[in-house]
Structures are given as structure tokens and as C-alpha cells.
Short mmCIF file of N, CA, C and O in Angstrom, two decimals:
data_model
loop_
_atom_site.label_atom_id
_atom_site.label_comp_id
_atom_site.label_asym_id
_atom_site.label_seq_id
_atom_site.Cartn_x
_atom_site.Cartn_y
_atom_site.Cartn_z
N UNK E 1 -23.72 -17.24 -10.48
CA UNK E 1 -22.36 -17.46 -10.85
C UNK E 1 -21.50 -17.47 -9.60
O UNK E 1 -21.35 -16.51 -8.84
N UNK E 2 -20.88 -18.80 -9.47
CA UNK E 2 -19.88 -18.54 -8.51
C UNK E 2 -18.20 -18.21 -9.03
O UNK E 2 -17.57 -18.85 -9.86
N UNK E 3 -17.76 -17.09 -8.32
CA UNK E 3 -16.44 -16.83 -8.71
C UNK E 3 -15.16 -17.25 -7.47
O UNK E 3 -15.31 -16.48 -6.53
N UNK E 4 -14.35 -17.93 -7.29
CA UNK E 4 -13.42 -18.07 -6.76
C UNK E 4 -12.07 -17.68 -7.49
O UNK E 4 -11.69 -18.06 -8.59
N UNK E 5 -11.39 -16.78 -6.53
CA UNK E 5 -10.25 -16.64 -7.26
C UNK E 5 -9.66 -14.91 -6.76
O UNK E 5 -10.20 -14.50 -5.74
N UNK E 6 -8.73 -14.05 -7.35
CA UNK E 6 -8.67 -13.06 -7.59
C UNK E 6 -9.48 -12.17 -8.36
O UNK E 6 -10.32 -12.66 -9.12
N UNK E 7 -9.38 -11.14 -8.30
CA UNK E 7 -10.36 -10.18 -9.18
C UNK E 7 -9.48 -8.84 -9.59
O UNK E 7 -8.44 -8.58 -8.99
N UNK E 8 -9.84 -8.23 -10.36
CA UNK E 8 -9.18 -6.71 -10.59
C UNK E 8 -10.09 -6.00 -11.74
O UNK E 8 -10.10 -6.35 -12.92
N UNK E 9 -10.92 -4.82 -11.12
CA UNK E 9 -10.80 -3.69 -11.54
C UNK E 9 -10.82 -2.86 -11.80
O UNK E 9 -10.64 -2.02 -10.91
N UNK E 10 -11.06 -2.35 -13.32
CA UNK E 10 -9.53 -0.84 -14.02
C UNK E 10 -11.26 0.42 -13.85
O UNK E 10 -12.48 0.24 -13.74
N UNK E 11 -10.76 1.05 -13.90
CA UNK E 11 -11.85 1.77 -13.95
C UNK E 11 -11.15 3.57 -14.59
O UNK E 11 -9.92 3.66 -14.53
N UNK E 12 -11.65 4.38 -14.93
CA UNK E 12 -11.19 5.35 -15.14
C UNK E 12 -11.72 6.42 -14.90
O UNK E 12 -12.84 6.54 -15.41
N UNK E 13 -11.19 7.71 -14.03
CA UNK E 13 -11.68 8.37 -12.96
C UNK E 13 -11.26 9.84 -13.85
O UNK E 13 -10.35 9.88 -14.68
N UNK E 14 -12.03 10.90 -13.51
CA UNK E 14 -11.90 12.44 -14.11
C UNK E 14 -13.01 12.78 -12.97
O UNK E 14 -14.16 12.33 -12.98
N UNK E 15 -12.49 13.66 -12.00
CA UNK E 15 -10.88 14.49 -12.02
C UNK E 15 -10.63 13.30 -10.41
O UNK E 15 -11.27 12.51 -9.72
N UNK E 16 -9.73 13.70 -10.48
CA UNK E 16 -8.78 12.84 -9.54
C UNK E 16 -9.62 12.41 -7.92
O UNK E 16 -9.68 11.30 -7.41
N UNK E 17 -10.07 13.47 -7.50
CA UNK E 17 -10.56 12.99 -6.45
C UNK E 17 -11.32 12.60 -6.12
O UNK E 17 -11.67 12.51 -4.94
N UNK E 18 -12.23 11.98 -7.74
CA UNK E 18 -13.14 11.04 -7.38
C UNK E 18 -12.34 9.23 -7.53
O UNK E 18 -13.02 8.25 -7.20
N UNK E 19 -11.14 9.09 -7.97
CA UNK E 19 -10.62 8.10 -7.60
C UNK E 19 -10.43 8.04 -6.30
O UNK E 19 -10.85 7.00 -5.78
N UNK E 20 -9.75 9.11 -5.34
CA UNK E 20 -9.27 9.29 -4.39
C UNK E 20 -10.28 8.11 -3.05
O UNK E 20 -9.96 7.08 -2.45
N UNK E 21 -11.64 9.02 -3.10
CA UNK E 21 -12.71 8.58 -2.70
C UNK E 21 -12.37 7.49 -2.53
O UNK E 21 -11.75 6.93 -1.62
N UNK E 22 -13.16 6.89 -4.21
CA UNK E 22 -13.64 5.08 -4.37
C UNK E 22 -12.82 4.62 -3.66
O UNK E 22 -13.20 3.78 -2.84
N UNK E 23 -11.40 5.00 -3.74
CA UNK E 23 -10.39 3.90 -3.63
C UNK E 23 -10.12 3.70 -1.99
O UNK E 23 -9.73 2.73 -1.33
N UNK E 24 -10.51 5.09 -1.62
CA UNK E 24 -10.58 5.31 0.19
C UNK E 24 -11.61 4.34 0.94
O UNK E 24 -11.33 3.59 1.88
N UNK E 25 -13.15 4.52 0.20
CA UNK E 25 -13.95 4.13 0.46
C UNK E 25 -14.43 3.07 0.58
O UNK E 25 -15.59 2.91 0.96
N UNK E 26 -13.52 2.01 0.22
CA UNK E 26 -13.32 0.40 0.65
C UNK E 26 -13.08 0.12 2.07
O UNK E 26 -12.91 1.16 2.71
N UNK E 27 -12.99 -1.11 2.88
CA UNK E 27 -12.85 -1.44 3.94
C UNK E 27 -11.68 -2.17 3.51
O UNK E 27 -10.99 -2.67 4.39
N UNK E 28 -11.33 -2.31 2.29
CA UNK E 28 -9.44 -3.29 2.19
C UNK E 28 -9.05 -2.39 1.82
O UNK E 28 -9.68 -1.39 1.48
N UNK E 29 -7.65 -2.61 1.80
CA UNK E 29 -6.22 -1.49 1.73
C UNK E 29 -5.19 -2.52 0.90
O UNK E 29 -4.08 -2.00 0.99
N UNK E 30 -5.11 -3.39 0.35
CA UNK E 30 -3.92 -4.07 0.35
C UNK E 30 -2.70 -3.86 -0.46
O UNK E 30 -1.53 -4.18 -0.23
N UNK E 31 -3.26 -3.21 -1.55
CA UNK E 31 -2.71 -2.58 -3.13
C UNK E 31 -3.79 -1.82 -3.17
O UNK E 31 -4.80 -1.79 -2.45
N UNK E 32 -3.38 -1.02 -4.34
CA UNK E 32 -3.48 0.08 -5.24
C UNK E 32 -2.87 0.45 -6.25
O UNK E 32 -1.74 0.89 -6.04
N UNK E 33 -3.36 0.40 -7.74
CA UNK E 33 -2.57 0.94 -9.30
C UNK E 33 -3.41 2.31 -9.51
O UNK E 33 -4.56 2.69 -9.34
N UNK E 34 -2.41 2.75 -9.90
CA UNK E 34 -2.29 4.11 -10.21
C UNK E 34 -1.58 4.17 -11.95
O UNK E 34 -0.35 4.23 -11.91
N UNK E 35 -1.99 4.17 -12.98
CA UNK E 35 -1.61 4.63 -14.49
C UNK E 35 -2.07 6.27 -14.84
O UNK E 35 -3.13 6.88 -15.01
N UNK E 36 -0.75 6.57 -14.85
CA UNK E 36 -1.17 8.37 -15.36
C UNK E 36 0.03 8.36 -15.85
O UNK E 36 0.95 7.61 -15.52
N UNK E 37 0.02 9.87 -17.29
CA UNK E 37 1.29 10.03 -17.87
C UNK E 37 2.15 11.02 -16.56
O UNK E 37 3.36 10.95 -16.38
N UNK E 38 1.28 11.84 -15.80
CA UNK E 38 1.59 12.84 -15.04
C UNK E 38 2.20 12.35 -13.92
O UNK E 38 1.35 12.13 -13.05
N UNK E 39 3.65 12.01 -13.48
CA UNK E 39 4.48 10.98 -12.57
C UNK E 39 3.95 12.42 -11.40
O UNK E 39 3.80 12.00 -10.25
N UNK E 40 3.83 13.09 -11.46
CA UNK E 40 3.93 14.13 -9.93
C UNK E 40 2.92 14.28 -9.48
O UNK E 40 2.83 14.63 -8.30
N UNK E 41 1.27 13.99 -10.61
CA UNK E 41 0.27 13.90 -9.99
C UNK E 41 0.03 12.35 -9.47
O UNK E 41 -0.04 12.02 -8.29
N UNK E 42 -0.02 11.81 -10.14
CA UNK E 42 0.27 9.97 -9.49
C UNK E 42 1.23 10.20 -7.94
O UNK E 42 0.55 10.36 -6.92
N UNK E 43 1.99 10.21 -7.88
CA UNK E 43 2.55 10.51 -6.37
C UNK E 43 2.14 10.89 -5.42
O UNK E 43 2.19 10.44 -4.28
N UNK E 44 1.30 12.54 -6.18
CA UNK E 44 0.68 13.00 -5.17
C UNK E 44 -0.81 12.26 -4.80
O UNK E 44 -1.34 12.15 -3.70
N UNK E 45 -1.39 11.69 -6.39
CA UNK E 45 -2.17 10.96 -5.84
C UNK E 45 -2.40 9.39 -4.50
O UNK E 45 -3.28 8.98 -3.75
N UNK E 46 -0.81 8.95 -4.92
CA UNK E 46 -0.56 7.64 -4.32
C UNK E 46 -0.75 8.04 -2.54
O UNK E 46 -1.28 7.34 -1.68
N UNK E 47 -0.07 9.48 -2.38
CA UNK E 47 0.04 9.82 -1.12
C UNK E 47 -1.34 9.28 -0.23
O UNK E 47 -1.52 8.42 0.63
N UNK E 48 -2.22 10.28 -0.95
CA UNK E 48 -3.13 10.33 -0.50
C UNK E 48 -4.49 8.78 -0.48
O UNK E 48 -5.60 8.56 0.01
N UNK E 49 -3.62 8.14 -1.26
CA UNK E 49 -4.48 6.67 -0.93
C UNK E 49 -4.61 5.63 0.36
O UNK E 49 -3.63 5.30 1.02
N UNK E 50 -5.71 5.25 0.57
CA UNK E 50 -5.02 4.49 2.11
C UNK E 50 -5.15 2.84 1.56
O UNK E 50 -6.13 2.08 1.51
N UNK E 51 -3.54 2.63 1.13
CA UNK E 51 -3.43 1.53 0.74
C UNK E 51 -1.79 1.17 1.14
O UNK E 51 -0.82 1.92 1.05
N UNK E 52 -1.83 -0.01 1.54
CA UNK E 52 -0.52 -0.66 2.14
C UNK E 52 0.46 -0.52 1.27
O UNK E 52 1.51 -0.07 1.72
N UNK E 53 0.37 -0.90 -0.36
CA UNK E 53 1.14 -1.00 -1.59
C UNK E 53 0.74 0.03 -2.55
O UNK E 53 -0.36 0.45 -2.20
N UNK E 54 1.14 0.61 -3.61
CA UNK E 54 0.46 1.00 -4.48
C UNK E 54 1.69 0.94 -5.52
O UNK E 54 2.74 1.55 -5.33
N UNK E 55 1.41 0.10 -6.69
CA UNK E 55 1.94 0.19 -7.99
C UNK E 55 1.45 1.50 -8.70
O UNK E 55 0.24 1.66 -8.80
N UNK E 56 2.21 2.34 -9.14
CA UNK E 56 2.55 3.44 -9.91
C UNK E 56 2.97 3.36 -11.28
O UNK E 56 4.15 3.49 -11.59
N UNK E 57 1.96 3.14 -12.22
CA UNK E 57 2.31 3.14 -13.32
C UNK E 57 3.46 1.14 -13.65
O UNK E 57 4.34 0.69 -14.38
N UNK E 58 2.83 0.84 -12.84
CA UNK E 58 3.72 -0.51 -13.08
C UNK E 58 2.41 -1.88 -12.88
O UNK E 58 1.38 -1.43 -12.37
N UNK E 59 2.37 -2.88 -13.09
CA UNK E 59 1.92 -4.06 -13.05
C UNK E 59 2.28 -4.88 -11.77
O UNK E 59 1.49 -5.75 -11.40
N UNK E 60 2.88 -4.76 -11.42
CA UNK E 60 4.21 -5.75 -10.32
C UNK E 60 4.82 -4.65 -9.39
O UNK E 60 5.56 -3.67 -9.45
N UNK E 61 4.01 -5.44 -8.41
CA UNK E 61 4.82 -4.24 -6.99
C UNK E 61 5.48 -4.98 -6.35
O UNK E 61 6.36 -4.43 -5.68
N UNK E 62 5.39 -6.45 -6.26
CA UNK E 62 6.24 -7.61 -5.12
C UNK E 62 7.60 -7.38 -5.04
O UNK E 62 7.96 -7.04 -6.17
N UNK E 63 8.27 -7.39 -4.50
CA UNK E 63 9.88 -7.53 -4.72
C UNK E 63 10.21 -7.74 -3.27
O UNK E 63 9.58 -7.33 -2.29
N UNK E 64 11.52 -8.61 -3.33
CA UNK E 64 11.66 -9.23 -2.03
C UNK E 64 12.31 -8.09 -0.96
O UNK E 64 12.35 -8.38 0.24
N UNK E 65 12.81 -6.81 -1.43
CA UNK E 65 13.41 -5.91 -0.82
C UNK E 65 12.10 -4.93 -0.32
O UNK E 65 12.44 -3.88 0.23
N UNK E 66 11.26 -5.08 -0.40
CA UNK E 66 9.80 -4.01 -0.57
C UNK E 66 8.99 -4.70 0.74
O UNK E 66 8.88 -5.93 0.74
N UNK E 67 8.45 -3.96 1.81
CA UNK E 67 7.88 -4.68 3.02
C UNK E 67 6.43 -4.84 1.70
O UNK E 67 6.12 -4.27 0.65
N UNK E 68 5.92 -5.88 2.50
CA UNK E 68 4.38 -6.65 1.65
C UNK E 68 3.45 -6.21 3.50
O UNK E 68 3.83 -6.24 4.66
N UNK E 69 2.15 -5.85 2.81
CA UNK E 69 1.47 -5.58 3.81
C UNK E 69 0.19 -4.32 3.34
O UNK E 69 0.12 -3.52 2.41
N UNK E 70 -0.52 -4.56 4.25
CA UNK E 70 -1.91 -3.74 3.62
C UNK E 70 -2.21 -3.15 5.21
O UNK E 70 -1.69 -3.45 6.29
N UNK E 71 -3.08 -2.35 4.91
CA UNK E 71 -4.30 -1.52 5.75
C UNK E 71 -5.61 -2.05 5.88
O UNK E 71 -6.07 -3.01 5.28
N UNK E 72 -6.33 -1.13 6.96
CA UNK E 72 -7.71 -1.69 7.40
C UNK E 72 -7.99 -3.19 7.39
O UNK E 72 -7.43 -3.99 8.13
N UNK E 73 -8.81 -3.45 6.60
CA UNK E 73 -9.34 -5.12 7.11
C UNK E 73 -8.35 -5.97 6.04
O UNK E 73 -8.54 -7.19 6.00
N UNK E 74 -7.35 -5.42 5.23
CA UNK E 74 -6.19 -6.18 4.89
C UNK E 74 -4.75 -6.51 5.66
O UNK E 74 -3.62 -6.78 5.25
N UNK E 75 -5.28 -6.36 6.83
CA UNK E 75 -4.02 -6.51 7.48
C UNK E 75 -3.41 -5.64 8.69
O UNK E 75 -4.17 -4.68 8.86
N UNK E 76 -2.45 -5.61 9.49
CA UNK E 76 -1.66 -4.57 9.86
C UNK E 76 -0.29 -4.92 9.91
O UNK E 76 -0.16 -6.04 10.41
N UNK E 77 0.41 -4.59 9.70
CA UNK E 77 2.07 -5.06 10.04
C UNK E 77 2.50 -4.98 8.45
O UNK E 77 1.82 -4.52 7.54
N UNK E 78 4.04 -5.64 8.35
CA UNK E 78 4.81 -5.84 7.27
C UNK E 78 5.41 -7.00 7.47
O UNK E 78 6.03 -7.32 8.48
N UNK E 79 5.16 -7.91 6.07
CA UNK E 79 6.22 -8.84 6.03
C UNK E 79 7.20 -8.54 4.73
O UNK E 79 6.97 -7.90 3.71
N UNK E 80 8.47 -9.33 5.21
CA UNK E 80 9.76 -8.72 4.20
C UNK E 80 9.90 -7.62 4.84
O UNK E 80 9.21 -6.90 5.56
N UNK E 81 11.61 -7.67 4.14
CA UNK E 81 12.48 -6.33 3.68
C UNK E 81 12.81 -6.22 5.17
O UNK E 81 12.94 -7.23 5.85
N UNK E 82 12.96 -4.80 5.74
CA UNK E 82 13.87 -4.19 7.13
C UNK E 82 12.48 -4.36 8.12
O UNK E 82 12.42 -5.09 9.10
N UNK E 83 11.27 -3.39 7.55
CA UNK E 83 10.33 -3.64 8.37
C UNK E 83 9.84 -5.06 8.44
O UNK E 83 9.79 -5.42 9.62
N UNK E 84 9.52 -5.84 7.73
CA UNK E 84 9.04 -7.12 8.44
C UNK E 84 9.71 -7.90 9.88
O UNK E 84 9.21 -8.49 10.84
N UNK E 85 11.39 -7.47 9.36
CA UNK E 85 12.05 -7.86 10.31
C UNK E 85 11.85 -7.54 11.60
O UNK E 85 11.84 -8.49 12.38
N UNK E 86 11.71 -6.56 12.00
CA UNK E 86 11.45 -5.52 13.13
C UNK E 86 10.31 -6.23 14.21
O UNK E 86 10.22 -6.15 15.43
N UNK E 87 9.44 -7.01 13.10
CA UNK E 87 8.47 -7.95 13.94
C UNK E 87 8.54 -8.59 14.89
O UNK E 87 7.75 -8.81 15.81
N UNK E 88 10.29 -9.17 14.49
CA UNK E 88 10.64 -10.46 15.31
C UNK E 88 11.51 -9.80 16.22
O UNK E 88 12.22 -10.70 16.66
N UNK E 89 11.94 -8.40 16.88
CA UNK E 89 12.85 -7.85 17.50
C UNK E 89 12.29 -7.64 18.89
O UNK E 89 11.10 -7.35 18.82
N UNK E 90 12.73 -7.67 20.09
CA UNK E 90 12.47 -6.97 21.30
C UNK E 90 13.52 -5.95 21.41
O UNK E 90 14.70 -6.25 21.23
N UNK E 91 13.05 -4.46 21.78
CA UNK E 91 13.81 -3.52 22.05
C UNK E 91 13.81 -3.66 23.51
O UNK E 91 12.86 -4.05 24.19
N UNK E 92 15.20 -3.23 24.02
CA UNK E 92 15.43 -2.85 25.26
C UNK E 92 16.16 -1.83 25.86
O UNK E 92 17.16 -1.47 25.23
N UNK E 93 15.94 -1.32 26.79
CA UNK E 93 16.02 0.10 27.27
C UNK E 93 17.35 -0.16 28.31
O UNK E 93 17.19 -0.50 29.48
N UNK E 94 18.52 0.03 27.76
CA UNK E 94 19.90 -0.04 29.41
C UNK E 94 20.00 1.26 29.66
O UNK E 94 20.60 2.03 28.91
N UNK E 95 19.40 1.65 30.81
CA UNK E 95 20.32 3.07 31.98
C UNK E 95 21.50 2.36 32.24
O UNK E 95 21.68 1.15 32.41
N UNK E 96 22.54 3.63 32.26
CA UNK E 96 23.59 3.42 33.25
C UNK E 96 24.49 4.25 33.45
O UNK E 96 25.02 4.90 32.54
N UNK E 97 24.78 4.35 34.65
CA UNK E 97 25.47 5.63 35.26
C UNK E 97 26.83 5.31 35.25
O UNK E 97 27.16 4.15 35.51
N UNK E 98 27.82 6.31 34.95
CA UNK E 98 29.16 5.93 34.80
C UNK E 98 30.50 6.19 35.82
O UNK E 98 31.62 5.77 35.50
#
């Protein structure tokens, strides 16, 4: 079978830090969903994910105000929002004595 395309998925994890793992234990980062009724363990779980994005109890993480960007072999940097911008900036350093 050949598959081209996107893929996703759901899987369901007890107790938490065996999601933690799986989800660590990839070589992509790009997203991450997180569905729990518990909003403070989800957070704390999101913390601890190494993923560029992570939807929290939502479907849709894109938004044009939100930097887009992943970890490990998904990427490094941000595009969009304040940080993407930052890409295109040279900082410069003026001394001066008065």
C-alpha cells in the first residue's frame, strides 16, 4: 500500500508518562494534541512535550498571530506572529560616550 498524504494518530495513554515518552521519542516535533478533562494536567503535560506546537484540547492550532514552527528534524526557527519576524532583523550594538 502506498500512502501519500498526511497522517494522524489518536492513541490513548494511562498514566501520563507513558504519553510523555512516545511523544518525546520521535525524531519530529512539529505539533502535538493533547485531549484531557484535567486543563492543569494537560499544561503540565504540554510543558513537558518536545514539540514546536501543541493543541490542547482543541483541533486547530494555526492562527496567524501564533509563531508556526517545530523541533528536531521538523524544523528550527518560527514563521509568523513577533517571532517569525525577528528572522528578518539585524541587531546592532551603538557605544557612546557622552
Amino acid at each position: 500500500m502506498k500512502f501519500s498524504g498526511r497522517s494522524r494518530r489518536c492513541s490513548v495513554f494511562r498514566p501520563w508518562d507513558e504519553a510523555i515518552t512516545k511523544a518525546n521519542g520521535t525524531p519530529y516535533g512539529l505539533i502535538s494534541y493533547i485531549f484531557t478533562r484535567n486543563l492543569a494536567k494537560g499544561l503540565d503535560v504540554a510543558e513537558q512535550i518536545e514539540s514546536g506546537m501543541i493543541g490542547l484540547n482543541r483541533g486547530v492550532v494555526s492562527d496567524p498571530a501564533a509563531p508556526f514552527g517545530g523541533v528536531k528534524q521538523s524544523g528550527v526557527g518560527r514563521e509568523g506572529a513577533h517571532e517569525g519576524m525577528l528572522e528578518f532583523l539585524e541587531k546592532k550594538y551603538i557605544a557612546v560616550d557622552w
